[in-house]
Short mmCIF file of C-alpha atoms in Angstrom, two decimals:
data_model
loop_
_atom_site.label_atom_id
_atom_site.label_comp_id
_atom_site.label_asym_id
_atom_site.label_seq_id
_atom_site.Cartn_x
_atom_site.Cartn_y
_atom_site.Cartn_z
CA MET A 19 -51.20 3.08 28.16
CA GLU A 20 -50.64 1.30 24.84
CA ALA A 21 -53.54 -0.77 23.54
CA ILE A 22 -52.95 -4.41 22.74
CA SER A 23 -53.95 -5.47 19.26
CA THR A 24 -54.18 -9.04 18.09
CA GLY A 25 -53.52 -8.05 14.50
CA ARG A 26 -50.77 -9.92 12.67
CA SER A 27 -48.54 -6.86 12.49
CA GLU A 28 -48.58 -6.19 16.23
CA ARG A 29 -47.66 -8.26 19.23
CA ASP A 30 -50.48 -10.32 20.60
CA PHE A 31 -51.20 -10.82 24.27
CA SER A 32 -49.21 -14.04 24.60
CA GLN A 33 -46.21 -12.45 22.89
CA LEU A 34 -46.33 -9.49 25.26
CA LEU A 35 -46.49 -11.79 28.28
CA ALA A 36 -43.60 -13.84 26.94
CA LEU A 37 -41.56 -10.70 26.21
CA VAL A 38 -42.04 -9.32 29.71
CA ASP A 39 -41.35 -12.75 31.23
CA ARG A 40 -38.11 -13.13 29.29
CA ARG A 41 -36.87 -9.65 30.13
CA VAL A 42 -37.65 -9.99 33.84
CA ALA A 43 -36.24 -13.53 33.95
CA ALA A 44 -33.06 -12.38 32.20
CA ARG A 45 -32.53 -9.63 34.76
CA LEU A 46 -33.10 -11.98 37.68
CA ALA A 47 -30.97 -14.70 36.09
CA ALA A 48 -28.09 -12.24 35.69
CA VAL A 49 -28.23 -11.32 39.38
CA LEU A 50 -28.41 -14.97 40.40
CA ALA A 51 -25.60 -15.96 38.02
CA GLU A 52 -23.29 -13.53 39.82
CA ALA A 53 -23.79 -15.74 42.89
CA GLY A 54 -23.38 -18.94 40.88
CA ARG A 55 -27.07 -19.87 41.04
CA GLY A 56 -29.90 -20.12 38.51
CA LEU A 57 -33.50 -18.98 38.32
CA ASP A 58 -34.95 -22.49 38.66
CA GLU A 59 -32.80 -23.08 41.72
CA TRP A 60 -33.98 -19.75 43.16
CA ARG A 61 -37.61 -20.76 42.71
CA VAL A 62 -37.01 -24.02 44.56
CA LEU A 63 -35.14 -22.27 47.37
CA GLY A 64 -37.93 -19.70 47.62
CA LEU A 65 -40.64 -22.31 48.07
CA LEU A 66 -38.65 -24.35 50.57
CA ALA A 67 -37.75 -21.27 52.62
CA ASP A 68 -41.04 -21.64 54.52
CA GLY A 69 -39.46 -24.61 56.33
CA ARG A 70 -42.49 -26.88 55.93
CA GLY A 71 -41.05 -29.33 53.43
CA HIS A 72 -42.77 -29.87 50.11
CA ALA A 73 -43.51 -32.87 47.91
CA MET A 74 -41.68 -33.05 44.62
CA THR A 75 -44.92 -32.56 42.67
CA GLU A 76 -45.58 -29.31 44.52
CA VAL A 77 -42.00 -28.14 43.98
CA ALA A 78 -42.24 -28.97 40.26
CA GLU A 79 -45.45 -26.99 39.93
CA HIS A 80 -44.04 -24.00 41.81
CA ALA A 81 -40.78 -24.01 39.83
CA MET A 82 -42.69 -24.60 36.58
CA LEU A 83 -40.48 -27.55 35.69
CA PRO A 84 -41.35 -31.00 34.38
CA PRO A 85 -40.79 -33.66 37.06
CA PRO A 86 -37.69 -35.26 35.43
CA THR A 87 -36.01 -31.85 35.14
CA LEU A 88 -36.86 -31.03 38.74
CA THR A 89 -35.46 -34.37 39.91
CA LYS A 90 -32.13 -33.59 38.24
CA LEU A 91 -32.11 -30.09 39.72
CA VAL A 92 -32.90 -31.38 43.22
CA ASP A 93 -30.20 -34.05 42.84
CA ARG A 94 -27.68 -31.27 42.09
CA MET A 95 -28.99 -29.23 45.02
CA VAL A 96 -28.63 -32.25 47.32
CA SER A 97 -25.04 -32.69 46.11
CA ALA A 98 -24.39 -29.01 46.85
CA ASN A 99 -25.87 -29.49 50.36
CA LEU A 100 -28.64 -26.95 49.70
CA VAL A 101 -31.59 -29.31 50.19
CA HIS A 102 -32.30 -32.74 51.57
CA ARG A 103 -35.06 -35.26 51.00
CA ARG A 104 -37.02 -37.03 53.71
CA VAL A 105 -39.84 -39.54 53.61
CA ASP A 106 -43.12 -37.94 54.71
CA ASP A 107 -44.07 -39.23 58.17
CA ALA A 108 -47.78 -38.89 57.31
CA ASP A 109 -47.54 -40.73 53.98
CA ARG A 110 -44.53 -43.00 53.56
CA ARG A 111 -45.04 -43.01 49.77
CA ARG A 112 -44.21 -39.30 49.52
CA VAL A 113 -40.81 -37.69 49.69
CA LEU A 114 -40.53 -34.15 51.05
CA VAL A 115 -37.77 -31.70 50.21
CA PHE A 116 -36.35 -29.31 52.83
CA LEU A 117 -33.65 -26.66 52.91
CA THR A 118 -30.44 -27.52 54.69
CA PRO A 119 -28.81 -24.84 56.88
CA ARG A 120 -26.55 -24.04 53.92
CA GLY A 121 -29.61 -23.81 51.66
CA ARG A 122 -31.30 -21.41 54.11
CA GLU A 123 -28.16 -19.22 54.23
CA THR A 124 -27.97 -19.28 50.43
CA HIS A 125 -31.63 -18.28 50.13
CA GLU A 126 -31.20 -15.41 52.59
CA ARG A 127 -28.09 -14.16 50.78
CA LEU A 128 -29.73 -14.37 47.36
CA ALA A 129 -32.96 -12.76 48.63
CA GLY A 130 -31.13 -9.49 49.18
CA ALA A 131 -29.79 -9.45 45.62
CA VAL A 132 -33.16 -10.45 44.15
CA ASP A 133 -34.99 -7.83 46.24
CA ALA A 134 -32.56 -5.18 45.01
CA GLU A 135 -33.23 -6.19 41.40
CA TRP A 136 -37.00 -6.06 42.00
CA ALA A 137 -36.52 -2.54 43.36
CA ARG A 138 -34.63 -1.60 40.17
CA LEU A 139 -37.45 -3.12 38.10
CA ALA A 140 -40.04 -1.16 40.07
CA ASP A 141 -38.03 2.03 39.50
CA ALA A 142 -37.85 1.33 35.76
CA VAL A 143 -41.51 0.40 35.36
CA GLY A 144 -43.00 2.50 38.12
CA PRO A 145 -44.28 1.22 41.46
CA GLU A 146 -47.94 1.83 40.60
CA GLU A 147 -47.63 -0.03 37.30
CA MET A 148 -45.81 -2.92 39.01
CA ALA A 149 -48.58 -3.19 41.61
CA LEU A 150 -51.29 -3.01 38.95
CA LEU A 151 -49.55 -5.55 36.73
CA GLY A 152 -49.08 -7.92 39.67
CA ALA A 153 -52.74 -7.66 40.63
CA LEU A 154 -53.93 -8.17 37.05
CA LEU A 155 -51.65 -11.11 36.39
CA SER A 156 -52.72 -12.76 39.66
CA ARG A 157 -56.38 -12.45 38.66
CA VAL A 158 -55.76 -13.75 35.14
CA ALA A 159 -53.69 -16.68 36.45
CA ALA A 160 -56.42 -17.61 38.95
CA ARG A 161 -59.12 -17.47 36.29
CA LEU A 162 -57.13 -19.60 33.86
CA ALA A 163 -56.22 -22.28 36.42
#
């Protein structure tokens, strides 16, 4: 395994994370683009697939988007009949977002393509390395929260 140096001539930790993120995101984005969808849209669909409905703030955090950008994305997804908004029965000040039947079908269809790309990534990187990287990144993310 290659050591990470923070020297000026080598990539630092944040650069390595960004490089891996960009390469993985590009691969997933290419698969999603074939279906006419984007990575941000996929993240929203993935969260909403649990059927519980989520507040916009939660969706923005999950999709890693600023609230105004998420609002525009959700507006487009509403127009495409992928999601719908509903006032929260428990707190009338909150709006929850849910998948429509078309959104659920779209998520299920895209999940197969995304899963296939993850399998190709695991083959390229190695399943043990993918599992280790996932575990390490989860721990780092939790500690930095």
